[in-house]
Tab-separated table of C-alpha atoms in Angstrom:
chain	number	residue	atom	x	y	z
E	1	MET	CA	17.835	3.150	4.716
E	2	GLN	CA	17.621	4.571	8.195
E	3	PHE	CA	15.850	7.735	9.239
E	4	ARG	CA	18.365	10.373	10.347
E	5	LYS	CA	18.153	11.775	13.844
E	6	ARG	CA	17.482	15.525	13.822
E	7	GLN	CA	19.281	18.066	15.977
E	8	GLY	CA	17.970	18.102	19.532
E	9	GLU	CA	16.057	14.837	19.231
E	10	THR	CA	16.585	12.428	22.130
E	11	THR	CA	17.501	8.787	21.749
E	12	VAL	CA	17.868	5.979	24.260
E	13	THR	CA	19.599	2.630	24.080
E	14	PRO	CA	16.927	-0.018	23.540
E	15	PRO	CA	17.141	-3.273	25.530
E	16	GLU	CA	19.520	-5.889	24.156
E	17	ASP	CA	16.875	-8.584	23.846
E	18	HIS	CA	13.389	-8.674	22.420
E	19	ASP	CA	10.502	-9.788	24.641
E	20	ALA	CA	8.255	-11.305	21.962
E	21	GLY	CA	8.410	-12.191	18.283
E	22	LEU	CA	6.224	-11.352	15.304
E	23	TYR	CA	5.417	-13.301	12.168
E	24	PHE	CA	5.058	-11.398	8.918
E	25	ILE	CA	1.728	-12.801	7.727
E	26	GLY	CA	1.609	-10.964	4.411
E	27	ARG	CA	2.815	-7.980	2.476
E	28	ILE	CA	1.224	-4.650	1.579
E	29	HIS	CA	1.500	-3.293	-1.949
E	30	THR	CA	1.021	0.485	-2.283
E	31	PRO	CA	1.918	3.135	-4.914
E	32	TRP	CA	4.593	4.656	-2.650
E	33	SER	CA	8.174	3.447	-2.847
E	34	ASP	CA	9.767	6.515	-1.242
E	35	ARG	CA	9.039	7.781	2.244
E	36	ASN	CA	8.477	11.330	0.924
E	37	ASP	CA	5.660	10.152	-1.324
E	38	CYS	CA	3.585	8.438	1.405
E	39	PRO	CA	0.661	10.412	2.815
E	40	ARG	CA	0.911	11.371	6.499
E	41	GLN	CA	-2.373	9.587	7.051
E	42	GLY	CA	-4.368	7.268	4.804
E	43	ARG	CA	-7.636	8.480	3.297
E	44	PRO	CA	-10.765	6.430	2.569
E	45	ASP	CA	-10.719	7.958	-0.953
E	46	GLY	CA	-7.010	7.247	-1.423
E	47	PRO	CA	-5.613	4.881	-4.057
E	48	GLU	CA	-6.459	1.181	-3.999
E	49	CYS	CA	-3.755	-0.908	-2.319
E	50	ARG	CA	-3.313	-4.681	-2.244
E	51	ILE	CA	-2.834	-6.682	0.928
E	52	GLU	CA	-1.362	-10.081	0.104
E	53	ILE	CA	-1.834	-12.817	2.728
E	54	PHE	CA	0.904	-15.439	2.973
E	55	PRO	CA	0.344	-19.137	3.580
E	56	PRO	CA	-0.373	-20.655	6.080
E	57	TRP	CA	-2.713	-17.810	7.092
E	58	VAL	CA	-4.952	-17.515	4.009
E	59	ASP	CA	-7.889	-19.453	5.532
E	60	ALA	CA	-8.046	-16.844	8.304
E	61	ILE	CA	-9.746	-14.338	5.958
E	62	GLU	CA	-12.926	-16.484	5.796
E	63	GLY	CA	-15.933	-14.265	6.454
E	64	ILE	CA	-13.968	-11.023	6.276
E	65	ASP	CA	-16.188	-9.790	3.422
E	66	ARG	CA	-18.912	-9.080	6.007
E	67	PHE	CA	-16.914	-6.006	7.054
E	68	GLU	CA	-16.588	-2.809	5.097
E	69	ARG	CA	-13.957	-1.390	7.433
E	70	LEU	CA	-10.904	-3.265	8.658
E	71	GLU	CA	-8.117	-2.360	11.041
E	72	ILE	CA	-4.710	-3.162	9.551
E	73	LEU	CA	-1.494	-3.544	11.572
E	74	TYR	CA	1.860	-3.455	9.791
E	75	TRP	CA	5.534	-3.371	10.614
E	76	LEU	CA	7.324	-0.144	9.727
E	77	ASP	CA	10.508	-1.982	8.920
E	78	ARG	CA	12.500	1.061	7.833
E	79	SER	CA	12.023	3.007	11.086
E	80	ARG	CA	14.466	3.695	13.862
E	81	ARG	CA	13.403	2.485	17.304
E	82	ASP	CA	15.481	4.556	19.709
E	83	LEU	CA	13.829	8.013	19.511
E	84	VAL	CA	11.932	9.206	22.603
E	85	ARG	CA	11.686	12.937	21.748
E	86	GLN	CA	11.165	14.034	18.175
E	87	ASN	CA	11.029	17.247	16.181
E	88	PRO	CA	8.426	16.405	13.525
E	89	LYS	CA	8.618	19.747	11.716
E	90	ALA	CA	12.449	19.574	11.593
E	91	ASP	CA	12.474	23.211	12.732
E	92	GLY	CA	14.537	22.743	15.904
E	93	GLN	CA	11.699	24.400	17.823
E	94	ARG	CA	9.009	22.030	19.045
E	95	PHE	CA	9.738	18.594	20.418
E	96	PHE	CA	7.210	15.924	21.303
E	97	GLY	CA	7.464	12.609	23.070
E	98	THR	CA	7.232	9.686	20.673
E	99	PHE	CA	3.972	8.494	22.294
E	100	ALA	CA	2.407	11.916	21.616
E	101	LEU	CA	3.045	11.389	17.883
E	102	ARG	CA	1.926	8.910	15.248
E	103	SER	CA	5.424	9.050	13.725
E	104	PRO	CA	6.748	5.778	12.279
E	105	GLN	CA	9.849	6.158	14.493
E	106	ARG	CA	8.889	4.364	17.755
E	107	PRO	CA	10.187	1.558	19.978
E	108	ASN	CA	7.823	-0.961	18.379
E	109	PRO	CA	7.255	0.462	14.900
E	110	ILE	CA	3.727	-0.819	14.324
E	111	GLY	CA	1.448	1.211	12.086
E	112	THR	CA	-2.332	0.979	12.389
E	113	SER	CA	-4.860	2.138	9.801
E	114	VAL	CA	-8.549	1.712	9.223
E	115	VAL	CA	-9.236	0.826	5.601
E	116	ARG	CA	-12.247	0.291	3.381
E	117	LEU	CA	-12.439	-3.183	1.876
E	118	ASP	CA	-13.226	-2.962	-1.859
E	119	ARG	CA	-12.896	-6.603	-2.916
E	120	ILE	CA	-11.139	-9.911	-2.362
E	121	GLU	CA	-9.325	-11.999	-4.993
E	122	GLY	CA	-7.824	-15.249	-3.717
E	123	PRO	CA	-5.313	-14.351	-0.984
E	124	ASN	CA	-5.466	-10.619	-1.832
E	125	LEU	CA	-7.573	-7.915	-0.204
E	126	PHE	CA	-7.967	-4.686	-2.179
E	127	VAL	CA	-8.427	-1.744	0.187
E	128	ARG	CA	-8.270	2.062	0.430
E	129	GLY	CA	-6.950	4.113	3.343
E	130	LEU	CA	-3.351	2.992	3.766
E	131	ASP	CA	-0.361	5.284	4.144
E	132	CYS	CA	2.631	2.926	4.166
E	133	LEU	CA	5.518	2.178	1.850
E	134	ASP	CA	5.240	-0.467	-0.861
E	135	GLY	CA	6.415	-3.819	0.488
E	136	THR	CA	5.533	-3.152	4.131
E	137	PRO	CA	5.136	-6.393	6.127
E	138	LEU	CA	1.600	-7.169	7.350
E	139	ILE	CA	1.139	-8.293	10.955
E	140	ASP	CA	-2.618	-8.332	11.616
E	141	ILE	CA	-6.102	-7.702	10.206
E	142	LYS	CA	-9.155	-7.201	12.433
E	143	PRO	CA	-12.700	-5.937	11.865
E	144	ASP	CA	-12.748	-2.254	12.817
E	145	ARG	CA	-13.845	-2.031	16.433
E	146	CYS	CA	-16.575	0.503	15.603
E	147	ALA	CA	-18.197	-1.892	13.127
E	148	PHE	CA	-17.731	-5.042	15.142
E	149	THR	CA	-20.231	-6.801	17.375
E	150	PRO	CA	-18.570	-9.674	19.234
E	151	GLN	CA	-19.783	-13.107	18.139
E	152	ALA	CA	-19.315	-14.571	21.591
E	153	PRO	CA	-22.005	-13.738	24.190
E	154	PRO	CA	-21.535	-10.673	26.435
E	155	LYS	CA	-19.914	-11.078	29.837
E	156	PRO	CA	-20.766	-9.234	33.079
E	157	ALA	CA	-17.953	-6.715	32.548
E	158	ASP	CA	-19.577	-5.622	29.269
E	159	SER	CA	-22.498	-4.005	31.153
E	160	PRO	CA	-22.485	-0.449	32.513
E	161	GLY	CA	-21.358	-0.652	36.101
E	162	GLY	CA	-19.971	-4.149	35.429
E	163	PRO	CA	-16.782	-5.323	37.178
S	1	MET	CA	-2.410	-21.109	30.754
S	2	GLN	CA	-3.226	-21.839	27.130
S	3	PHE	CA	-6.583	-21.389	25.498
S	4	ARG	CA	-8.029	-24.776	24.487
S	5	LYS	CA	-8.849	-25.432	20.869
S	6	ARG	CA	-12.570	-26.112	20.355
S	7	GLN	CA	-13.988	-28.904	18.234
S	8	GLY	CA	-13.871	-28.097	14.523
S	9	GLU	CA	-11.507	-25.145	14.890
S	10	THR	CA	-8.618	-25.121	12.419
S	11	THR	CA	-4.990	-24.691	13.366
S	12	VAL	CA	-1.845	-24.345	11.276
S	13	THR	CA	1.803	-24.779	12.116
S	14	PRO	CA	3.318	-21.304	12.523
S	15	PRO	CA	6.741	-20.623	10.984
S	16	GLU	CA	9.738	-21.770	13.019
S	17	ASP	CA	11.320	-18.346	13.214
S	18	HIS	CA	10.050	-14.899	14.045
S	19	ASP	CA	10.499	-12.096	11.523
S	20	ALA	CA	10.741	-9.162	13.950
S	21	GLY	CA	11.032	-8.588	17.703
S	22	LEU	CA	9.034	-6.494	20.151
S	23	TYR	CA	10.095	-4.699	23.324
S	24	PHE	CA	7.671	-4.657	26.230
S	25	ILE	CA	7.698	-0.934	27.013
S	26	GLY	CA	5.426	-1.079	30.043
S	27	ARG	CA	2.710	-3.021	31.798
S	28	ILE	CA	-1.061	-2.588	32.020
S	29	HIS	CA	-2.803	-2.906	35.376
S	30	THR	CA	-6.523	-3.725	35.209
S	31	PRO	CA	-9.122	-5.168	37.639
S	32	TRP	CA	-9.312	-8.437	35.672
S	33	SER	CA	-7.064	-11.341	36.585
S	34	ASP	CA	-9.124	-14.059	34.907
S	35	ARG	CA	-9.980	-14.222	31.217
S	36	ASN	CA	-13.667	-14.776	32.034
S	37	ASP	CA	-13.851	-11.490	33.921
S	38	CYS	CA	-12.507	-9.290	31.122
S	39	PRO	CA	-15.064	-7.412	29.034
S	40	ARG	CA	-15.272	-8.419	25.366
S	41	GLN	CA	-14.611	-4.788	24.473
S	42	GLY	CA	-13.462	-1.867	26.609
S	43	ARG	CA	-15.896	0.941	27.391
S	44	PRO	CA	-15.137	4.657	27.861
S	45	ASP	CA	-17.113	4.475	31.136
S	46	GLY	CA	-15.324	1.320	32.286
S	47	PRO	CA	-13.076	1.133	35.360
S	48	GLU	CA	-9.900	3.192	35.587
S	49	CYS	CA	-6.799	1.213	34.611
S	50	ARG	CA	-3.125	2.092	35.042
S	51	ILE	CA	-0.585	1.984	32.242
S	52	GLU	CA	2.923	1.878	33.675
S	53	ILE	CA	5.751	2.953	31.348
S	54	PHE	CA	9.121	1.284	31.841
S	55	PRO	CA	12.495	3.012	31.580
S	56	PRO	CA	14.070	3.932	29.188
S	57	TRP	CA	10.821	4.993	27.498
S	58	VAL	CA	9.314	7.331	30.111
S	59	ASP	CA	10.415	10.563	28.357
S	60	ALA	CA	8.390	9.493	25.333
S	61	ILE	CA	5.110	10.489	27.061
S	62	GLU	CA	6.042	14.202	26.938
S	63	GLY	CA	3.110	16.159	25.561
S	64	ILE	CA	0.702	13.239	25.684
S	65	ASP	CA	-1.635	15.186	27.985
S	66	ARG	CA	-2.776	17.191	24.932
S	67	PHE	CA	-4.811	14.148	23.884
S	68	GLU	CA	-8.012	12.959	25.478
S	69	ARG	CA	-8.085	9.766	23.449
S	70	LEU	CA	-5.140	7.438	22.973
S	71	GLU	CA	-4.692	4.256	20.983
S	72	ILE	CA	-3.077	1.524	23.085
S	73	LEU	CA	-1.356	-1.566	21.676
S	74	TYR	CA	-0.641	-4.524	23.938
S	75	TRP	CA	0.616	-8.067	23.723
S	76	LEU	CA	-1.964	-10.750	24.528
S	77	ASP	CA	0.658	-12.990	26.035
S	78	ARG	CA	-1.701	-15.769	27.060
S	79	SER	CA	-3.136	-16.366	23.588
S	80	ARG	CA	-2.517	-19.179	21.161
S	81	ARG	CA	-1.182	-18.174	17.768
S	82	ASP	CA	-2.030	-21.116	15.526
S	83	LEU	CA	-5.824	-20.764	15.041
S	84	VAL	CA	-7.054	-19.748	11.580
S	85	ARG	CA	-10.762	-20.707	11.941
S	86	GLN	CA	-12.531	-20.197	15.241
S	87	ASN	CA	-15.890	-20.955	16.804
S	88	PRO	CA	-16.373	-17.953	19.092
S	89	LYS	CA	-19.726	-19.100	20.524
S	90	ALA	CA	-18.327	-22.577	21.266
S	91	ASP	CA	-21.530	-23.975	19.733
S	92	GLY	CA	-19.895	-26.098	17.008
S	93	GLN	CA	-22.086	-24.250	14.470
S	94	ARG	CA	-20.564	-21.051	13.120
S	95	PHE	CA	-16.899	-20.697	12.285
S	96	PHE	CA	-15.075	-17.518	11.323
S	97	GLY	CA	-11.611	-16.831	10.009
S	98	THR	CA	-9.352	-15.310	12.658
S	99	PHE	CA	-9.040	-12.044	10.666
S	100	ALA	CA	-12.855	-11.697	10.688
S	101	LEU	CA	-12.767	-11.678	14.518
S	102	ARG	CA	-11.243	-9.475	17.205
S	103	SER	CA	-10.482	-12.613	19.236
S	104	PRO	CA	-7.230	-12.536	21.243
S	105	GLN	CA	-6.203	-15.807	19.548
S	106	ARG	CA	-4.321	-14.693	16.400
S	107	PRO	CA	-0.932	-15.182	14.735
S	108	ASN	CA	0.387	-11.927	16.211
S	109	PRO	CA	-1.700	-11.481	19.378
S	110	ILE	CA	-1.745	-7.688	19.517
S	111	GLY	CA	-4.743	-6.011	21.108
S	112	THR	CA	-5.714	-2.448	20.221
S	113	SER	CA	-8.035	-0.199	22.223
S	114	VAL	CA	-8.934	3.462	22.233
S	115	VAL	CA	-8.910	4.823	25.779
S	116	ARG	CA	-9.766	8.069	27.512
S	117	LEU	CA	-6.818	9.612	29.356
S	118	ASP	CA	-7.892	10.695	32.865
S	119	ARG	CA	-4.563	11.779	34.385
S	120	ILE	CA	-0.814	11.204	34.490
S	121	GLU	CA	1.296	10.527	37.601
S	122	GLY	CA	5.017	10.096	36.964
S	123	PRO	CA	5.444	7.150	34.600
S	124	ASN	CA	1.776	6.101	34.973
S	125	LEU	CA	-1.164	6.938	32.722
S	126	PHE	CA	-4.632	6.416	34.220
S	127	VAL	CA	-7.136	5.565	31.502
S	128	ARG	CA	-10.583	4.076	30.850
S	129	GLY	CA	-11.609	1.815	27.986
S	130	LEU	CA	-9.304	-1.191	28.275
S	131	ASP	CA	-10.406	-4.816	28.143
S	132	CYS	CA	-7.234	-6.792	28.858
S	133	LEU	CA	-5.969	-8.958	31.705
S	134	ASP	CA	-4.034	-7.481	34.608
S	135	GLY	CA	-0.317	-7.574	33.848
S	136	THR	CA	-0.651	-7.398	30.064
S	137	PRO	CA	2.568	-6.142	28.412
S	138	LEU	CA	2.345	-2.730	26.720
S	139	ILE	CA	3.822	-2.318	23.250
S	140	ASP	CA	2.744	1.125	22.006
S	141	ILE	CA	0.789	4.310	22.731
S	142	LYS	CA	-0.307	6.736	20.010
S	143	PRO	CA	-2.718	9.661	19.826
S	144	ASP	CA	-6.015	8.307	18.479
S	145	ARG	CA	-6.021	8.853	14.726
S	146	CYS	CA	-9.404	10.589	14.831
S	147	ALA	CA	-8.091	13.215	17.262
S	148	PHE	CA	-4.696	13.652	15.712
S	149	THR	CA	-3.514	16.337	13.311
S	150	PRO	CA	0.013	15.575	12.106
S	151	GLN	CA	2.640	18.005	13.379
S	152	ALA	CA	4.706	17.677	10.247
S	153	PRO	CA	3.485	19.595	7.168
S	154	PRO	CA	1.132	17.849	4.715
S	155	LYS	CA	2.570	16.093	1.691
S	156	PRO	CA	1.115	15.894	-1.839
S	157	ALA	CA	-0.402	12.461	-1.152
S	158	ASP	CA	-2.470	13.957	1.680
S	159	SER	CA	-4.632	15.902	-0.810
S	160	PRO	CA	-7.721	14.527	-2.537
S	161	GLY	CA	-6.595	13.114	-5.851
S	162	GLY	CA	-3.002	13.131	-4.605
S	163	PRO	CA	-0.590	10.358	-5.641
């Protein structure tokens, strides 16, 4: 299932080779199995979704329950990667560069969302705030930067006027 | 240059094969050429950094000047990817799962920052708020989700109580 290019949208030929490789570290289970049903953006009061962590990464969630808000990165595996100018309203009128949009169609189709962590059961995190299709591959989980105080001590560059 | 594992930290053997591939779409130029000089987290009043966009992706920045705040994704290419439990203070006392940290050492070492866009010159964006090493590969740029109103019309799942 590939997204169709719309009239007037600009594509480029991506490089032949990849520069780095990703591991799918889990899978995201949501209520949306069709692109048209997904919200444009997740909501903190949206439906509960399940993030399943695959072995061998399950031990990496230790201590994650200290955070109410998590940043989730996922791979938008049904996106096209060659669009540089898009027409999001499909009206043939206004075009935007891909980097001026949060569209799933982008050279590296990585989605990011901030979610609320409801609960943890074994290798599963139950969260609210996602917007992606059911079955989307998970690539990272981090504490939300707003909520996070680094555990390691500050360095000179962390001070105002630091290097 | 690989980060050394600290005593008591837990590693796993990552899968043999990657599941997806990334393109490096640009390069980030910062004042920090040594890991110890980087801030732990970028600051909006930090030094100006330059994000250089590579061809063929330069046209994708069209319209990006409408946004003061951008989300930047980059590849932490000098990180190790096999740590699941880390000891960020290097004190041998407190260990945290990798997903409960924003450490650069993670299975998919993608950094995310929100930056302030100062100006654009050709294929270069000048921004403040980064925390990464000079030369870090760029993988995506998006309008910050807080600042962004989707261009495409809302869908039913965007409403409270929506599907």
